[in-house]
mmCIF file of C-alpha atoms in Angstrom:
data_model
loop_
_atom_site.group_PDB
_atom_site.id
_atom_site.type_symbol
_atom_site.label_atom_id
_atom_site.label_comp_id
_atom_site.label_asym_id
_atom_site.label_seq_id
_atom_site.Cartn_x
_atom_site.Cartn_y
_atom_site.Cartn_z
ATOM 1 C CA MET A 1 138.733 -66.975 -245.885
ATOM 2 C CA LYS A 2 135.389 -67.990 -244.372
ATOM 3 C CA GLY A 3 133.433 -65.037 -242.991
ATOM 4 C CA SER A 4 135.563 -62.397 -244.735
ATOM 5 C CA LEU A 5 134.105 -59.683 -246.929
ATOM 6 C CA TYR A 6 136.379 -57.545 -249.077
ATOM 7 C CA SER A 7 139.220 -55.062 -248.840
ATOM 8 C CA VAL A 8 138.022 -51.861 -247.220
ATOM 9 C CA SER A 9 138.703 -48.406 -248.613
ATOM 10 C CA ASP A 10 141.147 -45.867 -247.186
ATOM 11 C CA LYS A 11 138.197 -43.706 -246.116
ATOM 12 C CA ALA A 12 136.635 -46.612 -244.216
ATOM 13 C CA MET A 13 139.950 -47.305 -242.464
ATOM 14 C CA PHE A 14 140.230 -43.622 -241.519
ATOM 15 C CA ASP A 15 136.682 -43.525 -240.129
ATOM 16 C CA ALA A 16 137.181 -46.775 -238.205
ATOM 17 C CA ILE A 17 140.272 -45.581 -236.333
ATOM 18 C CA ASN A 18 138.428 -42.396 -235.364
ATOM 19 C CA GLN A 19 135.674 -44.391 -233.656
ATOM 20 C CA SER A 20 135.445 -44.128 -229.859
ATOM 21 C CA LYS A 21 135.366 -47.927 -229.537
ATOM 22 C CA VAL A 22 139.033 -48.025 -230.586
ATOM 23 C CA THR A 23 140.846 -47.155 -227.358
ATOM 24 C CA ASN A 24 144.229 -45.451 -227.222
ATOM 25 C CA SER A 25 145.842 -48.690 -226.075
ATOM 26 C CA GLU A 26 144.381 -50.581 -229.029
ATOM 27 C CA LEU A 27 145.429 -47.793 -231.369
ATOM 28 C CA LYS A 28 149.017 -48.037 -230.118
ATOM 29 C CA ASP A 29 148.980 -51.811 -230.670
ATOM 30 C CA ILE A 30 147.745 -51.323 -234.235
ATOM 31 C CA PHE A 31 150.659 -49.019 -235.028
ATOM 32 C CA LEU A 32 153.100 -51.220 -233.113
ATOM 33 C CA SER A 33 152.159 -54.121 -235.400
ATOM 34 C CA ARG A 34 153.698 -51.989 -238.177
ATOM 35 C CA GLY A 35 156.797 -51.244 -236.091
ATOM 36 C CA ILE A 36 155.664 -47.703 -235.297
ATOM 37 C CA ILE A 37 155.622 -46.177 -231.811
ATOM 38 C CA VAL A 38 153.140 -43.329 -231.442
ATOM 39 C CA SER A 39 152.962 -40.555 -228.871
ATOM 40 C CA HIS A 40 149.810 -39.859 -226.895
ATOM 41 C CA GLU A 41 150.263 -36.207 -227.821
ATOM 42 C CA THR A 42 149.618 -36.946 -231.499
ATOM 43 C CA LYS A 43 146.041 -36.198 -232.463
ATOM 44 C CA ARG A 44 143.936 -39.214 -233.325
ATOM 45 C CA GLU A 45 142.776 -37.704 -236.612
ATOM 46 C CA LYS A 46 146.385 -37.334 -237.736
ATOM 47 C CA LEU A 47 147.146 -40.947 -236.770
ATOM 48 C CA ALA A 48 144.060 -42.172 -238.601
ATOM 49 C CA ARG A 49 144.982 -40.264 -241.750
ATOM 50 C CA TYR A 50 148.547 -41.613 -241.624
ATOM 51 C CA PHE A 51 147.515 -45.233 -241.060
ATOM 52 C CA SER A 52 144.892 -45.110 -243.812
ATOM 53 C CA LEU A 53 147.691 -44.472 -246.345
ATOM 54 C CA PHE A 54 149.265 -47.893 -245.669
ATOM 55 C CA PRO A 55 148.553 -51.020 -247.706
ATOM 56 C CA HIS A 56 146.110 -53.017 -245.568
ATOM 57 C CA SER A 57 145.821 -56.767 -245.089
ATOM 58 C CA TYR A 58 142.978 -58.958 -243.914
ATOM 59 C CA GLN A 59 144.505 -58.971 -240.424
ATOM 60 C CA ASP A 60 144.174 -55.170 -240.252
ATOM 61 C CA TYR A 61 140.528 -55.478 -241.200
ATOM 62 C CA LYS A 62 139.901 -58.305 -238.732
ATOM 63 C CA ARG A 63 141.568 -56.472 -235.847
ATOM 64 C CA LEU A 64 139.374 -53.396 -236.288
ATOM 65 C CA ALA A 65 136.258 -55.404 -237.145
ATOM 66 C CA ASP A 66 136.590 -57.392 -233.903
ATOM 67 C CA ILE A 67 136.751 -54.121 -231.958
ATOM 68 C CA LEU A 68 133.969 -52.276 -233.768
ATOM 69 C CA GLY A 69 131.792 -55.349 -234.248
ATOM 70 C CA ALA A 70 131.639 -56.150 -230.531
ATOM 71 C CA ASN A 71 128.092 -55.771 -229.263
ATOM 72 C CA THR A 72 128.290 -53.746 -226.040
ATOM 73 C CA ARG A 73 124.631 -52.759 -225.864
ATOM 74 C CA ARG A 74 122.526 -54.968 -223.641
ATOM 75 C CA GLU A 75 119.404 -56.129 -225.443
ATOM 76 C CA LYS A 76 115.973 -56.169 -223.869
ATOM 77 C CA ASN A 77 114.513 -59.528 -222.907
ATOM 78 C CA THR A 78 111.109 -60.895 -223.780
ATOM 79 C CA SER A 79 109.241 -64.048 -222.848
ATOM 80 C CA THR A 80 106.768 -66.505 -224.328
ATOM 81 C CA THR A 81 104.583 -68.837 -222.277
ATOM 82 C CA VAL A 82 103.842 -72.335 -223.585
ATOM 83 C CA ASN A 83 100.496 -73.274 -222.041
ATOM 84 C CA ARG A 84 101.186 -76.960 -221.567
ATOM 85 C CA ILE A 85 102.917 -79.285 -219.127
ATOM 86 C CA VAL A 86 105.967 -80.867 -220.772
ATOM 87 C CA ASP A 87 108.341 -83.464 -219.351
ATOM 88 C CA LYS A 88 111.861 -82.273 -218.737
ATOM 89 C CA ASP A 89 113.317 -85.076 -220.858
ATOM 90 C CA ILE A 90 111.359 -83.838 -223.879
ATOM 91 C CA ILE A 91 112.461 -80.252 -223.246
ATOM 92 C CA GLU A 92 116.120 -81.305 -223.152
ATOM 93 C CA THR A 93 115.738 -83.457 -226.281
ATOM 94 C CA VAL A 94 114.215 -80.559 -228.224
ATOM 95 C CA ALA A 95 116.927 -78.214 -226.921
ATOM 96 C CA ALA A 96 119.618 -80.604 -228.165
ATOM 97 C CA GLY A 97 117.944 -80.644 -231.587
ATOM 98 C CA LEU A 98 117.887 -76.842 -231.704
ATOM 99 C CA VAL A 99 121.570 -76.677 -230.742
ATOM 100 C CA SER A 100 122.427 -79.114 -233.522
ATOM 101 C CA ASP A 101 120.680 -76.901 -236.091
ATOM 102 C CA LEU A 102 122.326 -73.708 -234.838
ATOM 103 C CA GLU A 103 125.806 -75.237 -234.801
ATOM 104 C CA HIS A 104 125.271 -76.305 -238.403
ATOM 105 C CA PHE A 105 125.128 -72.585 -239.300
ATOM 106 C CA GLY A 106 128.324 -71.706 -237.437
ATOM 107 C CA ALA A 107 127.025 -70.778 -233.978
ATOM 108 C CA THR A 108 128.675 -72.030 -230.795
ATOM 109 C CA CYS A 109 126.161 -73.426 -228.314
ATOM 110 C CA THR A 110 126.150 -74.892 -224.816
ATOM 111 C CA ILE A 111 123.268 -76.250 -222.733
ATOM 112 C CA GLU A 112 123.340 -75.554 -219.008
ATOM 113 C CA GLU A 113 120.972 -76.844 -216.348
ATOM 114 C CA SER A 114 120.191 -74.560 -213.424
ATOM 115 C CA GLU A 115 119.031 -75.396 -209.927
ATOM 116 C CA MET A 116 115.688 -73.643 -210.450
ATOM 117 C CA ASN A 117 114.256 -76.436 -212.624
ATOM 118 C CA SER A 118 115.171 -74.741 -215.878
ATOM 119 C CA ILE A 119 117.707 -75.065 -218.664
ATOM 120 C CA SER A 120 119.595 -72.381 -220.556
ATOM 121 C CA ILE A 121 120.890 -72.479 -224.119
ATOM 122 C CA LYS A 122 123.855 -70.147 -224.506
ATOM 123 C CA VAL A 123 124.542 -69.183 -228.123
ATOM 124 C CA GLU A 124 127.514 -67.253 -229.496
ATOM 125 C CA TYR A 125 126.864 -66.208 -233.074
ATOM 126 C CA ARG A 126 127.668 -63.675 -235.768
ATOM 127 C CA GLU A 127 125.083 -61.357 -237.235
ATOM 128 C CA PHE A 128 125.502 -59.813 -240.699
ATOM 129 C CA ASN A 129 124.142 -56.429 -241.746
ATOM 130 C CA TYR A 130 125.477 -55.231 -245.097
ATOM 131 C CA SER A 131 123.793 -51.838 -244.750
ATOM 132 C CA ASN A 132 126.347 -50.885 -242.065
ATOM 133 C CA SER A 133 129.866 -49.617 -242.689
ATOM 134 C CA GLU A 134 132.517 -52.152 -243.669
ATOM 135 C CA PHE A 135 133.799 -52.690 -240.135
ATOM 136 C CA LYS A 136 130.340 -53.085 -238.600
ATOM 137 C CA GLN A 137 128.822 -55.512 -241.067
ATOM 138 C CA ILE A 138 129.680 -58.460 -238.813
ATOM 139 C CA SER A 139 128.624 -58.300 -235.157
ATOM 140 C CA ASN A 140 129.705 -60.887 -232.616
ATOM 141 C CA LYS A 141 126.736 -61.467 -230.335
ATOM 142 C CA GLU A 142 125.703 -63.701 -227.473
ATOM 143 C CA ALA A 143 122.212 -64.826 -226.507
ATOM 144 C CA VAL A 144 120.823 -66.921 -223.671
ATOM 145 C CA ILE A 145 117.538 -68.751 -224.233
ATOM 146 C CA SER A 146 116.166 -69.745 -220.837
ATOM 147 C CA ILE A 147 113.435 -72.386 -220.565
ATOM 148 C CA GLU A 148 111.744 -72.326 -217.170
ATOM 149 C CA ILE A 149 109.711 -75.401 -216.242
ATOM 150 C CA ASN A 150 106.651 -74.690 -214.088
ATOM 151 C CA GLU A 151 103.835 -76.882 -212.828
ATOM 152 C CA GLU A 152 101.374 -75.662 -215.464
ATOM 153 C CA ASN A 153 103.472 -74.267 -218.326
ATOM 154 C CA LEU A 154 106.853 -73.386 -219.786
ATOM 155 C CA ILE A 155 108.280 -69.885 -219.916
ATOM 156 C CA ILE A 156 110.854 -69.193 -222.629
ATOM 157 C CA ARG A 157 112.928 -66.050 -222.052
ATOM 158 C CA HIS A 158 115.334 -64.646 -224.636
ATOM 159 C CA PRO A 159 116.775 -61.389 -226.036
ATOM 160 C CA GLN A 160 114.302 -59.401 -228.071
ATOM 161 C CA ASN A 161 115.720 -59.455 -231.583
ATOM 162 C CA LYS A 162 114.653 -60.954 -234.884
ATOM 163 C CA THR A 163 117.321 -63.670 -235.008
ATOM 164 C CA VAL A 164 116.642 -65.128 -231.561
ATOM 165 C CA GLU A 165 112.902 -64.783 -232.136
ATOM 166 C CA GLU A 166 113.289 -67.135 -235.108
ATOM 167 C CA TRP A 167 115.226 -69.597 -232.940
ATOM 168 C CA LYS A 168 112.454 -69.512 -230.340
ATOM 169 C CA SER A 169 109.871 -70.230 -233.031
ATOM 170 C CA LEU A 170 112.043 -73.093 -234.277
ATOM 171 C CA TYR A 171 112.234 -74.521 -230.746
ATOM 172 C CA ILE A 172 108.437 -74.406 -230.378
ATOM 173 C CA SER A 173 108.058 -76.026 -233.804
ATOM 174 C CA LYS A 174 110.410 -78.844 -232.787
ATOM 175 C CA LEU A 175 108.528 -79.190 -229.501
ATOM 176 C CA GLU A 176 105.257 -79.617 -231.394
ATOM 177 C CA SER A 177 106.858 -82.265 -233.609
ATOM 178 C CA GLU A 178 108.129 -84.131 -230.545
ATOM 179 C CA LEU A 179 104.713 -83.958 -228.846
ATOM 180 C CA GLU A 180 102.899 -84.641 -232.137
ATOM 181 C CA GLU A 181 100.430 -81.848 -231.418
ATOM 182 C CA GLU A 182 100.196 -78.070 -231.562
ATOM 183 C CA VAL A 183 100.845 -76.079 -228.408
ATOM 184 C CA GLU A 184 99.183 -72.840 -227.354
ATOM 185 C CA THR A 185 101.513 -69.934 -226.613
ATOM 186 C CA THR A 186 101.006 -66.568 -224.938
ATOM 187 C CA ASN A 187 103.163 -63.576 -225.776
ATOM 188 C CA ILE A 188 102.591 -59.972 -224.654
ATOM 189 C CA ASN A 189 103.496 -57.552 -227.436
ATOM 190 C CA LEU A 190 102.651 -53.845 -227.486
ATOM 191 C CA SER A 191 104.509 -52.987 -230.692
ATOM 192 C CA ASN A 192 101.250 -52.648 -232.650
ATOM 193 C CA THR A 193 99.480 -50.650 -229.934
ATOM 194 C CA THR A 194 99.522 -46.972 -230.887
ATOM 195 C CA ASP A 195 96.981 -45.666 -228.360
ATOM 196 C CA HIS A 196 99.046 -44.046 -225.597
ATOM 197 C CA GLU A 197 96.148 -44.295 -223.141
ATOM 198 C CA VAL A 198 96.014 -48.072 -223.542
ATOM 199 C CA VAL A 199 99.773 -48.398 -223.107
ATOM 200 C CA THR A 200 99.737 -46.193 -220.007
ATOM 201 C CA ARG A 201 96.828 -48.138 -218.518
ATOM 202 C CA PHE A 202 98.629 -51.435 -219.125
ATOM 203 C CA PHE A 203 101.791 -50.399 -217.283
ATOM 204 C CA ASN A 204 99.828 -48.628 -214.552
ATOM 205 C CA GLU A 205 97.820 -51.778 -213.799
ATOM 206 C CA LEU A 206 100.946 -53.917 -214.087
ATOM 207 C CA ILE A 207 102.839 -51.827 -211.527
ATOM 208 C CA ASN A 208 99.916 -51.596 -209.119
ATOM 209 C CA GLY A 209 99.289 -55.332 -209.399
ATOM 210 C CA ILE A 210 102.621 -56.345 -207.831
ATOM 211 C CA ASP A 211 101.919 -57.839 -204.402
ATOM 212 C CA GLY A 212 104.077 -57.045 -201.402
ATOM 213 C CA TYR A 213 105.424 -53.718 -202.654
ATOM 214 C CA LYS A 214 104.506 -50.146 -201.800
ATOM 215 C CA LEU A 215 104.635 -47.481 -204.492
ATOM 216 C CA TYR A 216 106.295 -44.118 -203.948
ATOM 217 C CA ASP A 217 105.822 -41.015 -206.078
ATOM 218 C CA VAL A 218 109.348 -40.021 -207.162
ATOM 219 C CA THR A 219 109.403 -36.312 -208.006
ATOM 220 C CA ASP A 220 113.152 -35.657 -208.260
ATOM 221 C CA VAL A 221 115.851 -37.661 -210.044
ATOM 222 C CA TYR A 222 119.472 -36.540 -210.224
ATOM 223 C CA VAL A 223 122.375 -38.343 -211.895
ATOM 224 C CA TYR A 224 125.958 -37.250 -212.402
ATOM 225 C CA HIS A 225 129.237 -38.438 -213.856
ATOM 226 C CA PRO A 226 131.830 -38.723 -211.040
ATOM 227 C CA GLU A 227 135.098 -36.901 -211.487
ATOM 228 C CA GLU A 228 138.253 -38.911 -212.049
ATOM 229 C CA LYS A 229 140.374 -39.499 -208.962
ATOM 230 C CA HIS A 230 143.847 -37.981 -208.871
ATOM 231 C CA LEU A 231 146.454 -40.463 -210.054
ATOM 232 C CA ASP A 232 149.998 -41.049 -208.908
ATOM 233 C CA GLU A 233 152.945 -39.798 -210.933
ATOM 234 C CA ASP A 234 153.475 -43.301 -212.320
ATOM 235 C CA GLU A 235 149.989 -43.153 -213.809
ATOM 236 C CA ASP A 236 150.336 -39.727 -215.410
ATOM 237 C CA GLU A 237 150.551 -41.282 -218.850
ATOM 238 C CA ASP A 238 147.227 -43.103 -218.403
ATOM 239 C CA GLU A 239 145.660 -39.863 -217.172
ATOM 240 C CA ASP A 240 146.899 -38.030 -220.253
ATOM 241 C CA GLU A 241 145.479 -40.783 -222.443
ATOM 242 C CA ASN A 242 142.062 -40.509 -220.797
ATOM 243 C CA ASP A 243 142.056 -36.728 -221.206
ATOM 244 C CA PHE A 244 143.168 -37.127 -224.803
ATOM 245 C CA GLU A 245 140.411 -39.602 -225.513
ATOM 246 C CA ASN A 246 137.710 -37.390 -223.983
ATOM 247 C CA LEU A 247 138.883 -34.424 -226.036
ATOM 248 C CA GLU A 248 139.195 -36.265 -229.299
ATOM 249 C CA LEU A 249 136.169 -38.527 -229.205
ATOM 250 C CA GLY A 250 133.402 -36.089 -228.337
ATOM 251 C CA THR A 251 131.450 -35.164 -225.216
ATOM 252 C CA HIS A 252 129.439 -36.937 -222.569
ATOM 253 C CA ILE A 253 126.652 -35.969 -220.180
ATOM 254 C CA SER A 254 128.179 -34.879 -216.872
ATOM 255 C CA LYS A 255 124.916 -34.450 -214.968
ATOM 256 C CA ALA A 256 121.163 -34.429 -215.478
ATOM 257 C CA SER A 257 118.077 -33.909 -213.360
ATOM 258 C CA LEU A 258 114.360 -34.549 -213.763
ATOM 259 C CA LYS A 259 111.537 -33.032 -211.760
ATOM 260 C CA GLY A 260 107.816 -33.550 -212.019
ATOM 261 C CA GLN A 261 104.666 -34.867 -210.446
ATOM 262 C CA ASN A 262 101.305 -36.313 -211.476
ATOM 263 C CA VAL A 263 102.803 -37.541 -214.746
ATOM 264 C CA LEU A 264 100.057 -40.112 -215.272
ATOM 265 C CA ARG A 265 97.495 -37.329 -214.949
ATOM 266 C CA SER A 266 99.049 -35.217 -217.699
ATOM 267 C CA GLU A 267 97.272 -34.673 -221.002
ATOM 268 C CA GLU A 268 99.669 -36.993 -222.856
ATOM 269 C CA CYS A 269 99.091 -39.916 -220.470
ATOM 270 C CA SER A 270 95.551 -39.192 -219.343
ATOM 271 C CA CYS A 271 93.612 -42.372 -218.839
ATOM 272 C CA PRO A 272 91.237 -43.800 -216.226
ATOM 273 C CA ARG A 273 93.093 -45.155 -213.199
#
């Protein structure tokens, strides 16, 4: 079957079911597919050990891989400026060419035009990483490449990862082929800057350079995890499931606080202001 890997081991199946991404509801559905009804009082580790003893099919693998392979972490965005005026028709033509190439490799793409004189390329794709565990080798991801058309340049915004970075480079390459000339690009990247004073100065000047805003020195930050509201009797089972999941799947931060002042004047961040 296209996109499949191989039969996973019993140990991998055991570890997968013990992951926090597999909710109690999903765990019940997995057992119900085998004609087994489980109690929320049964410990997850015991259920995982029991299920790992079964013969497993591709559908078992796919069900868990879809759960564990879902990308829930929001990626940071980055931008690249193309220092040239380009007609919108050319931008759309190049975008259509990029979509054609991506769809050839199995991605699902759509082009949307916004009211702010820009277009967005929405891409749903799968990313492979064979260094991960069996159930996390395939990640289903989504990326939006936004091309903003200004009077003097283009601004391309996209998630900051290696795959989408290659797509952005491919788009610029296709744009150069369409224009029959090279284009100059500007991209701010601090990944190779190791001097903490330079990094601090950059962000300090960036923050102070925003017009129309007044800066405040925040000295106290407090965050907390709100307590669960009391449920009705009809929802007791869901409450038990939530308690069970919190107990079985580890801990979380209930509250945290930060206090400080003159951070930019500390020895670690000392730099001319």
